[in-house]
Coordinates of C-alpha atoms and ligand atoms in Angstrom, one line a residue:
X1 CA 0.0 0.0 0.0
X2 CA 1.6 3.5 -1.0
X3 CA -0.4 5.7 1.0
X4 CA -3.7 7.2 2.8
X5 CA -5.5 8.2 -0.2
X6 CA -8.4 9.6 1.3
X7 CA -11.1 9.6 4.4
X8 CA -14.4 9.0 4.0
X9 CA -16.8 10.9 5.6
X10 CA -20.6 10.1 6.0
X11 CA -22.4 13.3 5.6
X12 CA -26.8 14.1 5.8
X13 CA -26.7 17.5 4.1
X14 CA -24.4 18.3 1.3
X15 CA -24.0 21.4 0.8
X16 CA -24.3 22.2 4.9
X17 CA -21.1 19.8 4.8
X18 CA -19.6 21.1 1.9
X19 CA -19.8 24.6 3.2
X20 CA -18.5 23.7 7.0
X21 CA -15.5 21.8 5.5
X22 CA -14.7 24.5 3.3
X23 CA -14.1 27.0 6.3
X24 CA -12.6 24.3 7.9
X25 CA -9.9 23.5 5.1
X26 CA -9.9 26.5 4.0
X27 CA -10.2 25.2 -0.2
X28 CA -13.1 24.4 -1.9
X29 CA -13.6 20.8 -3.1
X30 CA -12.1 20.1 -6.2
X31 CA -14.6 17.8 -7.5
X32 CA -18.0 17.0 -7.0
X33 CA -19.2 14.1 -8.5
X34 CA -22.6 11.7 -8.2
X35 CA -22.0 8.1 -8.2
X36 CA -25.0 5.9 -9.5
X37 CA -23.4 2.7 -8.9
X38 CA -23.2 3.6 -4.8
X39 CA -26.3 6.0 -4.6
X40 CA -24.2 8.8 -3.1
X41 CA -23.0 12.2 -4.2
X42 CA -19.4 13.0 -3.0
X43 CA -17.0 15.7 -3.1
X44 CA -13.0 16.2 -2.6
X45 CA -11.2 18.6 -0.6
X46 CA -7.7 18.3 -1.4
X47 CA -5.2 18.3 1.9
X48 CA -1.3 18.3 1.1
X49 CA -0.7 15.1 -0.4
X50 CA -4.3 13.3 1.0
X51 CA -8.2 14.3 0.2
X52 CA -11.5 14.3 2.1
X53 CA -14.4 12.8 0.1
X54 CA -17.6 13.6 1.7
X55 CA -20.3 11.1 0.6
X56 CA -24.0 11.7 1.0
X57 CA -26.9 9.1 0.2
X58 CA -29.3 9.8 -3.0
X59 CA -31.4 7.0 -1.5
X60 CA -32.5 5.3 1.1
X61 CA -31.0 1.8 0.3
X62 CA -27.4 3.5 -0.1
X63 CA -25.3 2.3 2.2
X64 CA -24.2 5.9 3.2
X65 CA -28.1 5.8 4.7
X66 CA -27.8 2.7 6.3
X67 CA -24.4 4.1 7.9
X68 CA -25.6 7.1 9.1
X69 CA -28.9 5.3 10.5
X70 CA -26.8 3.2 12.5
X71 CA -24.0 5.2 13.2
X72 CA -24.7 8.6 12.5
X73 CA -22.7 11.2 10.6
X74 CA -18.7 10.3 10.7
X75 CA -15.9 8.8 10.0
X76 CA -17.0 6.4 6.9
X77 CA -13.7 4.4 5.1
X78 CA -10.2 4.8 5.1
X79 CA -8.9 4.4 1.7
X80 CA -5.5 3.0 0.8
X81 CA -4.1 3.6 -2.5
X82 CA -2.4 0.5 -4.3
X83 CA -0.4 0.3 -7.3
X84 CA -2.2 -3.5 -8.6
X85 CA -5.4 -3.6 -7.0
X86 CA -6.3 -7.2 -8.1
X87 CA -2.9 -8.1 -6.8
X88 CA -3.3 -6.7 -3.6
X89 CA -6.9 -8.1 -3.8
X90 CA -5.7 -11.7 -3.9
X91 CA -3.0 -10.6 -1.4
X92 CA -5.5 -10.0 1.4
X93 CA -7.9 -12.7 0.4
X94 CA -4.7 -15.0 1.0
X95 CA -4.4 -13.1 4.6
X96 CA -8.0 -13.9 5.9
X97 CA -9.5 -10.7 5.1
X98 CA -13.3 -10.9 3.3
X99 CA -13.7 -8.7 0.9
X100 CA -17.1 -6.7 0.3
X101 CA -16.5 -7.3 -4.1
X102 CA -15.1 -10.4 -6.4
X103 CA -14.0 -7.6 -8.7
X104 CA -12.5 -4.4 -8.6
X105 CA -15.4 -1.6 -9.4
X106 CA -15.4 2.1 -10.9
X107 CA -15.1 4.2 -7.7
X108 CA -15.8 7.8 -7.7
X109 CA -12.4 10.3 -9.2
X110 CA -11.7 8.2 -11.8
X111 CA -10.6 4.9 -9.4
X112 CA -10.8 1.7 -9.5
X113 CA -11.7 0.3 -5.8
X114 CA -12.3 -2.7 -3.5
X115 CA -13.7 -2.1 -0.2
X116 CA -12.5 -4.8 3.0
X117 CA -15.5 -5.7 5.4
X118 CA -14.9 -4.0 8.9
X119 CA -15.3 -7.0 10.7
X120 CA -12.1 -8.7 9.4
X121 CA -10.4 -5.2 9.6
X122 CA -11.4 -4.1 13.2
X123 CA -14.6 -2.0 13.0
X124 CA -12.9 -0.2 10.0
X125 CA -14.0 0.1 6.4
X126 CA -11.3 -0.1 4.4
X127 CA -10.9 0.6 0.8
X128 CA -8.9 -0.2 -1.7
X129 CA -8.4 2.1 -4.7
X130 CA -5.9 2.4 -7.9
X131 CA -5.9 5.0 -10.2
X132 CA -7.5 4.2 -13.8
X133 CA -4.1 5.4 -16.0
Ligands
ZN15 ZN1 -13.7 6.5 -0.8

């Protein structure tokens, strides 16, 4: 794993969230973007050499809902950035960890990801993501 390429954070009103992070960062996000595949809209504040994505449910069924029903706003995934994700895939999958897809899917920012059930990884989501060159 190369490095922490962003934190998640679960979010109920967008552009409340939007708006408090950018005072707190001090930037705006770089990119918004709505992902149909996960029911969420998220956006990216860049921070040195990291980012925060903020996601927020479309639906009800999204699993940003279900997260925030359960646990409330917070601290959603960590993600990890990878150079060969289906290498690293296997890799973990040798290790005992279950992971939450067979096959890598299109993430938000142009990433490919994997996400790593909290259960095997302590209570934390972790995800997996490589950069579609
Ligand atoms: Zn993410």
């Amino acid at each position: 794993m190369k490095k922490v390429e962003h934190i998640g954070i679960a979010v109920k009103n967008f552009s409340e969230a939007n708006g408090l992070y950018y005072k707190l960062l001090g930037a705006e996000p770089y990119k918004t973007e709505y992902v149909d595949s996960e029911g969420v809209n998220t956006s990216f504040f860049k921070v040195g050499d990291t980012k925060i994505e903020l996601l927020e449910a479309t639906n009800p069924d999204s699993a940003i809902a279900k997260f925030i029903e359960k646990r409330g706003e917070g601290i959603h995934h960590i993600a990890f950035e990878v150079e060969d994700i289906i290498a690293e895939m296997e890799r973990l999958k040798q290790e005992g960890f279950t992971l939450l897809n067979e096959q890598p899917k299109n993430g938000a920012d142009n990433k490919l990801v994997c996400f790593v059930h909290p259960k095997s990884a302590h209570g934390v989501l972790v995800e997996l993501t490589q950069e579609i060159k």
